[in-house]
mmCIF file of C-alpha atoms and ligand atoms in Angstrom:
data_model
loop_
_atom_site.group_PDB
_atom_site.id
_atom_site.type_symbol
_atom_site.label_atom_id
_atom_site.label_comp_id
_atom_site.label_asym_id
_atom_site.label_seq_id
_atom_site.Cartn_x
_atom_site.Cartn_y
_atom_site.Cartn_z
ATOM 1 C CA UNK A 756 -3.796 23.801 1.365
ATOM 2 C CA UNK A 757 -7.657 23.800 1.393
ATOM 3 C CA UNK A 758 -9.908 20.653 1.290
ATOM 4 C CA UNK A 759 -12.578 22.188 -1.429
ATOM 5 C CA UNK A 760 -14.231 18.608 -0.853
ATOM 6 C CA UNK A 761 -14.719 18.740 2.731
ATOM 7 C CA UNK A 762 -18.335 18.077 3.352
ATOM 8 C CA UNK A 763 -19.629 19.957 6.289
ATOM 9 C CA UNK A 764 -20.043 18.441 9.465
ATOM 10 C CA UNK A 765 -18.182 14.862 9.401
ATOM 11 C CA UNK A 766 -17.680 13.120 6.728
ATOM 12 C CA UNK A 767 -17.494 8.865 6.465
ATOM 13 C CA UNK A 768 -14.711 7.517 5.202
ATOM 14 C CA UNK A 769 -15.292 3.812 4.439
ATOM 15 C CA UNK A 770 -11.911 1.843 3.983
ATOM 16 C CA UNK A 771 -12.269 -1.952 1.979
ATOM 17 C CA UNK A 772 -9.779 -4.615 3.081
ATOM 18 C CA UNK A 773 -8.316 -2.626 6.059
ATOM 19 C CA UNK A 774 -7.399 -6.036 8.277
ATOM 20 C CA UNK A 775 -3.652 -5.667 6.179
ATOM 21 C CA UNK A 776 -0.395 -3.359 7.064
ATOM 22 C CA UNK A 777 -2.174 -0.204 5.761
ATOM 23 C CA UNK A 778 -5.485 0.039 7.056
ATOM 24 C CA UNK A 779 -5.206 0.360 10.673
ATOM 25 C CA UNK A 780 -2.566 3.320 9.648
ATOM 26 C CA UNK A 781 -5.331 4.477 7.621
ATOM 27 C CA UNK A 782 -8.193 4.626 10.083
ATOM 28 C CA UNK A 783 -5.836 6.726 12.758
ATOM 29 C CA UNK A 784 -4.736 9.448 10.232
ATOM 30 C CA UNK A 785 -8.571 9.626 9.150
ATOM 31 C CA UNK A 786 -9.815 10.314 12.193
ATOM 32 C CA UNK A 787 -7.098 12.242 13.916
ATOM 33 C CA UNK A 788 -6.004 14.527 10.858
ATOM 34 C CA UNK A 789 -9.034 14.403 8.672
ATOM 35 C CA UNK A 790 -11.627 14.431 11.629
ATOM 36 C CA UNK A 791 -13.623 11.721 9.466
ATOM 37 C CA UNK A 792 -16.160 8.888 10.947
ATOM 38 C CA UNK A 793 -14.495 5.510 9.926
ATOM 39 C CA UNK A 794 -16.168 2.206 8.551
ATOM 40 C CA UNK A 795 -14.147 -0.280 7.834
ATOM 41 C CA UNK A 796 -14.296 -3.924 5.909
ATOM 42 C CA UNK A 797 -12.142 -7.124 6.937
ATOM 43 C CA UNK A 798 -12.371 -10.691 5.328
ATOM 44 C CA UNK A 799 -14.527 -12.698 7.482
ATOM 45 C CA UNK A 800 -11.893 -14.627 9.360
ATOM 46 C CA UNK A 801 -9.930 -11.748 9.509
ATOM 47 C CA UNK A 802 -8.812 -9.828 12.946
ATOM 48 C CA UNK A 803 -8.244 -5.193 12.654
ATOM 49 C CA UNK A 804 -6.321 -4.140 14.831
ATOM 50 C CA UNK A 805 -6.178 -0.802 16.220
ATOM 51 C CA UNK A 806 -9.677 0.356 15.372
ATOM 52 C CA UNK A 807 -11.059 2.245 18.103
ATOM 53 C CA UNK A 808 -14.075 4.384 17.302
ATOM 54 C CA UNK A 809 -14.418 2.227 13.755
ATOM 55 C CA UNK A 810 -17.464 0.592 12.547
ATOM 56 C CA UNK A 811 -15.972 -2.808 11.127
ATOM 57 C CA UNK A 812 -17.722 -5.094 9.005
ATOM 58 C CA UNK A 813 -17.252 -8.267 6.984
ATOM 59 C CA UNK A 814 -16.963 -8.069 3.046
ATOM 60 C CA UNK A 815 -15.372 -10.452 0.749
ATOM 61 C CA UNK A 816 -14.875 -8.098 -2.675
ATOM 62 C CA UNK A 817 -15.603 -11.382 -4.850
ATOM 63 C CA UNK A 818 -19.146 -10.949 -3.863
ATOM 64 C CA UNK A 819 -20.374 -8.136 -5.761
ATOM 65 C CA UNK A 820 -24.110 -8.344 -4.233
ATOM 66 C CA UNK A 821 -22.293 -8.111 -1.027
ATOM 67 C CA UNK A 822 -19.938 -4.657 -2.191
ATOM 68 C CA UNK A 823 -23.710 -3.570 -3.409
ATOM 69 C CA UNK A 824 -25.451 -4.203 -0.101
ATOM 70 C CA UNK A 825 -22.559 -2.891 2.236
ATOM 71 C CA UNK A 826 -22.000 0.118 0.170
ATOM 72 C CA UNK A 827 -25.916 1.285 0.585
ATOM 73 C CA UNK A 828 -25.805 0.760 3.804
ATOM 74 C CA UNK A 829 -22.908 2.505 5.106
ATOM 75 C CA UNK A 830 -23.230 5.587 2.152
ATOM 76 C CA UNK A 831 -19.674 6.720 2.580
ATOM 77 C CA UNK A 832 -18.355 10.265 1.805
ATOM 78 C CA UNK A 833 -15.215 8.759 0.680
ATOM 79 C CA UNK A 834 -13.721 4.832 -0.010
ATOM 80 C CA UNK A 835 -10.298 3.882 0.049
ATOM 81 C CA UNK A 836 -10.081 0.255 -1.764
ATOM 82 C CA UNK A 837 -7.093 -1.662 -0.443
ATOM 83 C CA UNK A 838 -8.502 -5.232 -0.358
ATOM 84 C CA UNK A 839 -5.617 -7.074 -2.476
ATOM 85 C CA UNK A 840 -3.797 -9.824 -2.897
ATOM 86 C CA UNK A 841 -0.986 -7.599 -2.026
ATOM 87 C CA UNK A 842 2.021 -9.836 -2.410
ATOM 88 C CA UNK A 843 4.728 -10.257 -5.341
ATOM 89 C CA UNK A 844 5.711 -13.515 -4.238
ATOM 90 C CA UNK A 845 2.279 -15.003 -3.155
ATOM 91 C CA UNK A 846 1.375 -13.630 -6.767
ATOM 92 C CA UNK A 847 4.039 -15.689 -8.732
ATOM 93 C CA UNK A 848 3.071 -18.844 -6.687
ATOM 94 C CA UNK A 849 -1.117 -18.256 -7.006
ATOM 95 C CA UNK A 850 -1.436 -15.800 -10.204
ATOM 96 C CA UNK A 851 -5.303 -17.043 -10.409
ATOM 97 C CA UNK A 852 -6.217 -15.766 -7.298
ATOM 98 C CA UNK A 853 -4.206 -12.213 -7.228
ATOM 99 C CA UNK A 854 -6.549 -12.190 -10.707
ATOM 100 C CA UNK A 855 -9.886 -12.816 -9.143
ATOM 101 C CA UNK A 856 -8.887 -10.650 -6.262
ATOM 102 C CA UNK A 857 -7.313 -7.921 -7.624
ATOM 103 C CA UNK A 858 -8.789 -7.479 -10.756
ATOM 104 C CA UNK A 859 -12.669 -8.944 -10.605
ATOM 105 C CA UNK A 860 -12.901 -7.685 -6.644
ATOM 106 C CA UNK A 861 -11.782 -4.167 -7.437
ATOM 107 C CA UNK A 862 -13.991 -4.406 -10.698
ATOM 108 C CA UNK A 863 -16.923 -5.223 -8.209
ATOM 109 C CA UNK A 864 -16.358 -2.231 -6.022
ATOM 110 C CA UNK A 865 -16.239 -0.017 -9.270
ATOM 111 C CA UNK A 866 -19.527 -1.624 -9.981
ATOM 112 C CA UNK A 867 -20.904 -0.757 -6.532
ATOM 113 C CA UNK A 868 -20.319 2.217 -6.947
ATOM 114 C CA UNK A 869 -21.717 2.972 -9.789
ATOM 115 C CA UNK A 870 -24.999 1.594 -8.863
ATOM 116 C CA UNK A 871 -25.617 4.111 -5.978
ATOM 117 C CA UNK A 872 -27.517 7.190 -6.606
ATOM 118 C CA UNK A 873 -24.739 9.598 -5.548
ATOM 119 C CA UNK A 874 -20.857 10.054 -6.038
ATOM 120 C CA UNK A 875 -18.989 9.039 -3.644
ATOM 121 C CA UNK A 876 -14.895 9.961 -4.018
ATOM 122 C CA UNK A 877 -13.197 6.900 -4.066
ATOM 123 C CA UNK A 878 -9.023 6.193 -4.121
ATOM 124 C CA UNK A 879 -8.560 3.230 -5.813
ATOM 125 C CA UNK A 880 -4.567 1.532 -4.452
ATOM 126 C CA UNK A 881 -2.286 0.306 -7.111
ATOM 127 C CA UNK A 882 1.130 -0.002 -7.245
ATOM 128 C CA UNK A 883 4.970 1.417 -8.347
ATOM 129 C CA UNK A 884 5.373 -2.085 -9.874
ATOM 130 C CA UNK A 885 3.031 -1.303 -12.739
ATOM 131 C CA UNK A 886 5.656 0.669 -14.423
ATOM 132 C CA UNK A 887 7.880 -2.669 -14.490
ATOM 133 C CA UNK A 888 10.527 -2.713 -16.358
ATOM 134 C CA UNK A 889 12.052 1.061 -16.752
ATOM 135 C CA UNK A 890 13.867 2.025 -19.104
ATOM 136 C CA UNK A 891 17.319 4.535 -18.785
ATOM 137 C CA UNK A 892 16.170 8.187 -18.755
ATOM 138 C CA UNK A 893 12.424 7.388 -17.634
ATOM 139 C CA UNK A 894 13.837 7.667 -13.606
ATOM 140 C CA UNK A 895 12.102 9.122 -12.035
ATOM 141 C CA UNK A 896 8.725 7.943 -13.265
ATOM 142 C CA UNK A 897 6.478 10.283 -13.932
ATOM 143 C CA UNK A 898 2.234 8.767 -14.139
ATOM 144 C CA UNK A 899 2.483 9.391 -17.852
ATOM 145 C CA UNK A 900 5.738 6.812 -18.122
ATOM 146 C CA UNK A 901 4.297 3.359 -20.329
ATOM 147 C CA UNK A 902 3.735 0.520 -18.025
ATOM 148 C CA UNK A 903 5.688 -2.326 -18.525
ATOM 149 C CA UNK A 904 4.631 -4.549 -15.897
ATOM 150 C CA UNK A 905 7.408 -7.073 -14.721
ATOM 151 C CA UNK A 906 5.409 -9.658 -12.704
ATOM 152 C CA UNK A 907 1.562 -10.517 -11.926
ATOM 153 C CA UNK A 908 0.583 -8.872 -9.298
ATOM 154 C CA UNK A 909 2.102 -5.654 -10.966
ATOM 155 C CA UNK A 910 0.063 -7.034 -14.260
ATOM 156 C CA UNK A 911 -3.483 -7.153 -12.177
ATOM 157 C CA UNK A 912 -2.447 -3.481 -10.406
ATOM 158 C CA UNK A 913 -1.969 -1.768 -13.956
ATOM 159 C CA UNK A 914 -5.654 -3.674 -15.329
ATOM 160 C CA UNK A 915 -7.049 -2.273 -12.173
ATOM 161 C CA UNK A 916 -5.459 1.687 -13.072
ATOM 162 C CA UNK A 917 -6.535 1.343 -16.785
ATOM 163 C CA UNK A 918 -10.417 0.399 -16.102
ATOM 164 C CA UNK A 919 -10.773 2.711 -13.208
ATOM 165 C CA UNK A 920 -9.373 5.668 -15.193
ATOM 166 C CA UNK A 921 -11.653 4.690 -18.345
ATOM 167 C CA UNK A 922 -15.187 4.243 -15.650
ATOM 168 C CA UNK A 923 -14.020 7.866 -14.256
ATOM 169 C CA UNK A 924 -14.644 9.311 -17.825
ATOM 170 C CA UNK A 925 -16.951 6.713 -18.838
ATOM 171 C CA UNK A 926 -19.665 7.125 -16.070
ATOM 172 C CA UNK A 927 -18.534 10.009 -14.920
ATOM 173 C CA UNK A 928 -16.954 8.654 -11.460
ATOM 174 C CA UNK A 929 -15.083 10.323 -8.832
ATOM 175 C CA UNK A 930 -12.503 7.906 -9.052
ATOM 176 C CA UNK A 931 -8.959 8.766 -7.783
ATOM 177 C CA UNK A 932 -6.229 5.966 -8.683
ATOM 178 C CA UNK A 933 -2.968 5.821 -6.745
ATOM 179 C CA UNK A 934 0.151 4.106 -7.738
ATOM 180 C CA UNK A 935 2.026 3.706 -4.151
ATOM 181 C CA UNK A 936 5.494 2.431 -4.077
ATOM 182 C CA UNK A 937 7.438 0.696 -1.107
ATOM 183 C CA UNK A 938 6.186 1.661 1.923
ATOM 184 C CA UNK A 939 7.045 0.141 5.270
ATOM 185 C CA UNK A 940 7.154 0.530 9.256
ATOM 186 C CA UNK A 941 5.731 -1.470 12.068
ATOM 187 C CA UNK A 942 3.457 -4.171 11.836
ATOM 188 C CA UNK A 943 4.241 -4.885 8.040
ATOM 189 C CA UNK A 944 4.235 -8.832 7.301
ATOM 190 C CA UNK A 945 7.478 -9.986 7.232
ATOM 191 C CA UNK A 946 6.811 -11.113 3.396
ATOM 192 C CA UNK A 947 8.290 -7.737 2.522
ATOM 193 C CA UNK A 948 11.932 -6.936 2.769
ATOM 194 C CA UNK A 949 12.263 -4.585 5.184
ATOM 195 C CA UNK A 950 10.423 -6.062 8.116
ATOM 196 C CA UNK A 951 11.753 -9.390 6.900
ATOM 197 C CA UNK A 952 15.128 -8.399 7.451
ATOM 198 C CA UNK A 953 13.911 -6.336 10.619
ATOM 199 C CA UNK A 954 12.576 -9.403 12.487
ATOM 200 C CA UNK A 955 15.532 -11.589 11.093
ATOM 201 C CA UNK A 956 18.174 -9.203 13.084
ATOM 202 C CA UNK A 957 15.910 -9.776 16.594
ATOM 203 C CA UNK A 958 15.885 -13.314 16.091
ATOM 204 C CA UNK A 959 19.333 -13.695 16.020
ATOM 205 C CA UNK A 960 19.769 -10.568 18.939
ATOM 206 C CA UNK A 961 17.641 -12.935 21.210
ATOM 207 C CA UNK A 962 19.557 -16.038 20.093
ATOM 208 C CA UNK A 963 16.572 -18.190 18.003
ATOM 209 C CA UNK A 964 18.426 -18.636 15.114
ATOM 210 C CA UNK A 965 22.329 -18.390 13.738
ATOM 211 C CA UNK A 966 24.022 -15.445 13.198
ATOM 212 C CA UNK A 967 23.297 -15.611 9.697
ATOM 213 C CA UNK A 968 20.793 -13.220 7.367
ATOM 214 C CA UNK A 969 19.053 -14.848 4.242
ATOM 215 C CA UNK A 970 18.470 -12.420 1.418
ATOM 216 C CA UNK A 971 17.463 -12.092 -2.054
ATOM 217 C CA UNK A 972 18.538 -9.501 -5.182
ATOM 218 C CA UNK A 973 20.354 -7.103 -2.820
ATOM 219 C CA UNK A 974 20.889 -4.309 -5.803
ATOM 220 C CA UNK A 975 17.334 -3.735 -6.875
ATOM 221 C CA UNK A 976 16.817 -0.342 -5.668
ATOM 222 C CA UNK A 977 13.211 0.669 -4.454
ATOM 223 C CA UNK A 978 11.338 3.964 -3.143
ATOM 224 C CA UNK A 979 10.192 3.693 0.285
ATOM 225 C CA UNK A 980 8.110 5.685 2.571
ATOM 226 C CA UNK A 981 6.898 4.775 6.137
ATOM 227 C CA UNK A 982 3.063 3.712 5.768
ATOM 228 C CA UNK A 983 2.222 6.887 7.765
ATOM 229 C CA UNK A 984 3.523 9.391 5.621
ATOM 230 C CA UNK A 985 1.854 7.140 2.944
ATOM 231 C CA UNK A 986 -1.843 7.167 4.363
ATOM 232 C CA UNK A 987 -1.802 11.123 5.061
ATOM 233 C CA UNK A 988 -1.416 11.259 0.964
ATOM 234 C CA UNK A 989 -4.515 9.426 0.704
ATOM 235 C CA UNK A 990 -6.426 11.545 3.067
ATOM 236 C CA UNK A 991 -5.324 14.392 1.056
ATOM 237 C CA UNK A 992 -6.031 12.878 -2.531
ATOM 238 C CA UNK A 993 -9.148 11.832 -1.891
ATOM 239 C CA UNK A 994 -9.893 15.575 -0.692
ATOM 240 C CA UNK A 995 -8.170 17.003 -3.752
ATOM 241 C CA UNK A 996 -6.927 14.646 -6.348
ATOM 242 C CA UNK A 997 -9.170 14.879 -9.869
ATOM 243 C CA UNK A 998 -11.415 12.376 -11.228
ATOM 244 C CA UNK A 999 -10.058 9.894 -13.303
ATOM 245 C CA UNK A 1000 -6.398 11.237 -12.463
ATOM 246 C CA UNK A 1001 -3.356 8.923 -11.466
ATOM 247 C CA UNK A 1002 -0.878 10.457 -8.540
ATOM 248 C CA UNK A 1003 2.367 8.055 -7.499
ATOM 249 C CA UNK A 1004 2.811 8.048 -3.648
ATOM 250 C CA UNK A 1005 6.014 7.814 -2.799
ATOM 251 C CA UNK A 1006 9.169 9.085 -1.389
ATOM 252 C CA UNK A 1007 10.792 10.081 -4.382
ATOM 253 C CA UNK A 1008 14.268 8.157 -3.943
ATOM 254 C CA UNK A 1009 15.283 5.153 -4.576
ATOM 255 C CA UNK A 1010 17.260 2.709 -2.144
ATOM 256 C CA UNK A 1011 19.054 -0.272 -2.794
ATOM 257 C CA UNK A 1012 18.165 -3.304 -0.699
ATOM 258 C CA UNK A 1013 22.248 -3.572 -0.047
ATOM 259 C CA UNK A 1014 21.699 0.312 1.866
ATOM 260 C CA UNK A 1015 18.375 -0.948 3.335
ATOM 261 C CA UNK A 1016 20.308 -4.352 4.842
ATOM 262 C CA UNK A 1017 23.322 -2.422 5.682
ATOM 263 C CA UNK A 1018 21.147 0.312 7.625
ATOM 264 C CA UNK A 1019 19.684 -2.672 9.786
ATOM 265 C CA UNK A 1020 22.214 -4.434 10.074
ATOM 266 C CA UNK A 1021 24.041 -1.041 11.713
ATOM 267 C CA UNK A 1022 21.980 -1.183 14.214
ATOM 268 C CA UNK A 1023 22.062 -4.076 14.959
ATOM 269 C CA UNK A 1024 24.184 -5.139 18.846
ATOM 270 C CA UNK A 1025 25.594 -8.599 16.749
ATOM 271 C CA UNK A 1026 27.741 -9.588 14.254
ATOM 272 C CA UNK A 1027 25.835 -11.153 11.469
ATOM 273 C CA UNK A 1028 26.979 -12.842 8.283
ATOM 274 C CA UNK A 1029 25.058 -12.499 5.244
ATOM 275 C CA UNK A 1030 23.652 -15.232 2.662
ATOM 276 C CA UNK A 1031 21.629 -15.297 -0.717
ATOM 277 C CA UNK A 1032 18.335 -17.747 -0.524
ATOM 278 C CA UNK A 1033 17.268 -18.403 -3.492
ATOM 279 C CA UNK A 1034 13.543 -19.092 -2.680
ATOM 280 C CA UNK A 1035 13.764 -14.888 -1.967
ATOM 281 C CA UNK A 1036 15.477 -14.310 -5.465
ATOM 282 C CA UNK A 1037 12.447 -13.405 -8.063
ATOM 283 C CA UNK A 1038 11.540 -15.247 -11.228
ATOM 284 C CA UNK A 1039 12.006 -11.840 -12.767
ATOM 285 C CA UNK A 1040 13.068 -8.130 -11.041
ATOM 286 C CA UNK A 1041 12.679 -4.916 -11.876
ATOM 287 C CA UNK A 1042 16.237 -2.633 -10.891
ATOM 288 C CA UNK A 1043 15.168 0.560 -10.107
ATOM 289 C CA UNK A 1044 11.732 1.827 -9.241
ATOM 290 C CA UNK A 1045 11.976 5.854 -8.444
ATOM 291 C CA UNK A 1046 8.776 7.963 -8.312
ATOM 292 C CA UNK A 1047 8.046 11.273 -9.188
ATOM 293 C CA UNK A 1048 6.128 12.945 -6.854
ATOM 294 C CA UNK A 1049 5.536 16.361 -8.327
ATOM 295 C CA UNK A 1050 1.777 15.675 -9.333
ATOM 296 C CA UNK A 1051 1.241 14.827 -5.878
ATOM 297 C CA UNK A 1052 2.906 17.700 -4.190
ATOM 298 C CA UNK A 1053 0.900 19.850 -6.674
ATOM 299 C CA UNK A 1054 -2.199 18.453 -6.273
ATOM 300 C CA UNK A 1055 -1.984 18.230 -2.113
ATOM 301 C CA UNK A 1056 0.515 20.106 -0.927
ATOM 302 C CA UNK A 1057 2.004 16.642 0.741
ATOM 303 C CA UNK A 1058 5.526 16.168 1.962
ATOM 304 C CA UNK A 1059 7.130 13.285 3.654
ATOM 305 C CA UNK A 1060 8.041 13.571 7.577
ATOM 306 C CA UNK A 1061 9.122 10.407 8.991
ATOM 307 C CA UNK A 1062 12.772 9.490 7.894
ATOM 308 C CA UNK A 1063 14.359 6.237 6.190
ATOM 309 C CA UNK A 1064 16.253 5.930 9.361
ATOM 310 C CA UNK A 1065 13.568 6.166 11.961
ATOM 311 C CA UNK A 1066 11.304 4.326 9.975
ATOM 312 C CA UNK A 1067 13.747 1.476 10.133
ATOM 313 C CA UNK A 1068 14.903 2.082 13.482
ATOM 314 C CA UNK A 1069 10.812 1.784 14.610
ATOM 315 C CA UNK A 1070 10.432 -1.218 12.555
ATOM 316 C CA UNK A 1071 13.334 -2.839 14.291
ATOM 317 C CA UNK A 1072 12.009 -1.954 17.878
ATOM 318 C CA UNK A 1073 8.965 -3.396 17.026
ATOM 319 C CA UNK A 1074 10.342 -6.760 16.022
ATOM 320 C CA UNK A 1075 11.990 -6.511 19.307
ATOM 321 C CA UNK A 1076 9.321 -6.354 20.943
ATOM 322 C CA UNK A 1077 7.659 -9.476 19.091
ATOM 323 C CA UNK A 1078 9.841 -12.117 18.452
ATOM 324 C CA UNK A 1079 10.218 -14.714 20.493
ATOM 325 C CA UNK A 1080 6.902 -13.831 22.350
ATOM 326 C CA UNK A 1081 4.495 -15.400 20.234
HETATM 327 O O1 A2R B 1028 -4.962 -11.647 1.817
HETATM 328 P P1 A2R B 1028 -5.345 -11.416 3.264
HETATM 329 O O2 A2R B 1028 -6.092 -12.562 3.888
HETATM 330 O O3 A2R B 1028 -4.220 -10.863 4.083
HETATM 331 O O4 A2R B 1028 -6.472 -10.250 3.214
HETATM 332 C C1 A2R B 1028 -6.207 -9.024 2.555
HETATM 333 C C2 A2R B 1028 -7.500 -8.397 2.079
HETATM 334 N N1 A2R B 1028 -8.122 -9.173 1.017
HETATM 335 C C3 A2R B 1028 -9.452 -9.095 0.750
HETATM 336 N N2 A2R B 1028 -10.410 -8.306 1.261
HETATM 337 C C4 A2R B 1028 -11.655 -8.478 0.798
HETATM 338 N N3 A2R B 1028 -11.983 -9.365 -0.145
HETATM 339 C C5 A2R B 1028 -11.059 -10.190 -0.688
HETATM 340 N N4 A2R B 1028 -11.410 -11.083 -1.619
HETATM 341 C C6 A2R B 1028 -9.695 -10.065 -0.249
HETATM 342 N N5 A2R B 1028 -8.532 -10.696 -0.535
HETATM 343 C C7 A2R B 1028 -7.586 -10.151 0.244
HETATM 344 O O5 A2R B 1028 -7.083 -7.099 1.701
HETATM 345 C C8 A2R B 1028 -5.702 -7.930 3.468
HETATM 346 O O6 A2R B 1028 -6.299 -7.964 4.731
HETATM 347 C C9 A2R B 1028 -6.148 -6.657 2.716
HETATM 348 C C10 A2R B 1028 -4.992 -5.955 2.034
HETATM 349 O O7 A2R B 1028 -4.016 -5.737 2.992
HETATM 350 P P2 A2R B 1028 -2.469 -6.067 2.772
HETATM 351 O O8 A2R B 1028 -2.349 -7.316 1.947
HETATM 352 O O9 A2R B 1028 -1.779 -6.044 4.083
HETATM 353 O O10 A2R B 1028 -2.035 -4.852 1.895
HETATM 354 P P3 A2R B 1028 -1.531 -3.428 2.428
HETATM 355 O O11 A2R B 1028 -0.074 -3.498 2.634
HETATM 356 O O12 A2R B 1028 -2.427 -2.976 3.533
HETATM 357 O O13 A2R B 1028 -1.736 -2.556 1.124
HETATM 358 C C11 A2R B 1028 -2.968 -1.932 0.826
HETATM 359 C C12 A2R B 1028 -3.025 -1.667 -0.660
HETATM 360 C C13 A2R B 1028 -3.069 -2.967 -1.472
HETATM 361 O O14 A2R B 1028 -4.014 -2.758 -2.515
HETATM 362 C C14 A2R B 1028 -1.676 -3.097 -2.019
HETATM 363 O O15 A2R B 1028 -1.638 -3.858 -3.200
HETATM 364 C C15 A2R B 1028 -1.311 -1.633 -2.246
HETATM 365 O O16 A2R B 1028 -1.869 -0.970 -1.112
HETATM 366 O O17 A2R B 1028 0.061 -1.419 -2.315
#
């Protein structure tokens, strides 16, 4: 598959909000598969990691003047916008702040964009959770499917789809907008399930807590990918994808939480007993979230290569390695 994009010479990729799970993943693919020149933005108290060879910089999205400034100085090729409040949970207990972040701050980087005198290609990150609540026969969910959003930070991901697919026809923008589903591996906060449940298997292994695992809805099913497999789609649809287009990112199968726990818990060298918390049970939960993925095989040629099982088995060694060190 060609890259009718490709700008000769190298091309600068600038990545917004790349201090979280995905950006460092996102600078390495970039430069070693894409042979691009990386800038990158963190939050001022914020620490990258991994970023050899990357220009990083500080940008807080609320400040539009800021996006402006940073924007004309750097003159990217190509943006990737993951600054986010990127939690359900944190969203449910701050919704006014997953707002201002998620909606206003990507609304500023639209802005930004606009104002410069060239197009730049820009992938705008949403999320699976905009489709919310699915109904029987829409699995799987196809970019066309309604959106039925089923909790706030799935609420400000779908406002931030619908206004960057109406400035793409608008104002004519390159604007690419991607709704990714689960995706996981190393490093991943342990706010999310599968590294939560990773790092709560080492910390019993290496004796800091009881033999005992805390979980929350264990038969809501979810499509994950390993955050690798995930950024090499976003090289590739910012390269190919159309203007004003939406393209799901994910593995196209859907997992139950039960499989995911039972996975880890395989591989685990203890016996562990297993508990409901209710502080990890949701206000409200969507069952099944399944992507289609034809429109982004089309579009990029893109496959997944990194297993379920050695995804989890990596994100387990790297817990390991962690806890108990800190
Ligand atoms: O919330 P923090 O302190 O972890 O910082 C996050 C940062 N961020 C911001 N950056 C600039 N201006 C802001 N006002 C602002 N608020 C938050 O964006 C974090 O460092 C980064 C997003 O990284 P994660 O939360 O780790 O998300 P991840 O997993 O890298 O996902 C990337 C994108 C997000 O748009 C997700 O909603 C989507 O993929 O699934």
């Amino acid at each position: 598959m060609g890259f009718p994009f490709m700008v000769k010479g190298m091309s600068k990729a600038l990545i917004i909000g790349a201090a979280g799970f995905v950006g460092s993943y996102l600078a390495d693919v970039l430069k070693k598969e894409f042979d691009m020149e990386v800038v990158a933005t963190k939050l001022p108290h914020e620490t990258v990691r991994d970023m050899d060879d990357v220009s990083v910089l500080d940008l807080n999205i609320l400040d539009k003047d800021d996006v402006v400034e940073l924007l004309m100085s750097v003159h990217p090729d190509y943006i990737f916008h993951l600054a986010a409040q990127s939690s359900v949970a944190v969203a449910w207990k701050n919704p006014g702040l997953t707002v201002d972040v998620n909606i206003k701050g990507s609304l500023n980087v639209m802005d930004a964009v606009r104002e410069l005198h060239y197009k730049p290609r820009v992938l705008m990150i949403g999320s699976g959770e905009e489709y919310g609540h699915i109904r029987p026969g829409e699995i799987p969910i196809t970019e066309e499917n309604n959106l039925r959003p089923g909790n706030i930070y799935a609420a400000t991901k779908a406002c931030q789809n619908m206004i960057g697919s109406i400035y793409a026809q608008a104002y004519d923008m390159q604007l690419m907008l991607v709704r990714a589903f689960n995706h996981i591996g190393p490093n991943q906060a342990p706010l999310f399930v599968v590294a939560d449940f990773c790092k709560q298997v080492a910390e019993i292994e290496k004796g800091l807590r009881e033999p005992v695992m805390y979980v929350g809805n264990l038969s809501a099913r979810r499509d994950f990918t390993d955050v690798r497999d995930v950024v090499r789609a976003y090289g590739m649809l910012v390269l190919n994808g159309k203007a004003g287009q939406t393209y799901n990112v994910g593995s196209g199968h859907a997992y139950a939480i039960q499989e995911i726990l039972d996975m880890i818990i395989a591989k685990s060298t203890c016996s562990i007993d297993v508990k409901v918390d209710p502080n990890k049970i949701r206000p409200v939960d969507v069952p099944v979230i399944e992507a289609d993925t034809t429109k982004l095989k089309e579009t990029t040629g893109w496959e997944p290569r990194i297993s379920l099982e050695q995804t989890i088995q990596e994100t387990l060694d790297y817990w390991r390695e962690r806890v108990g060190e800190e």
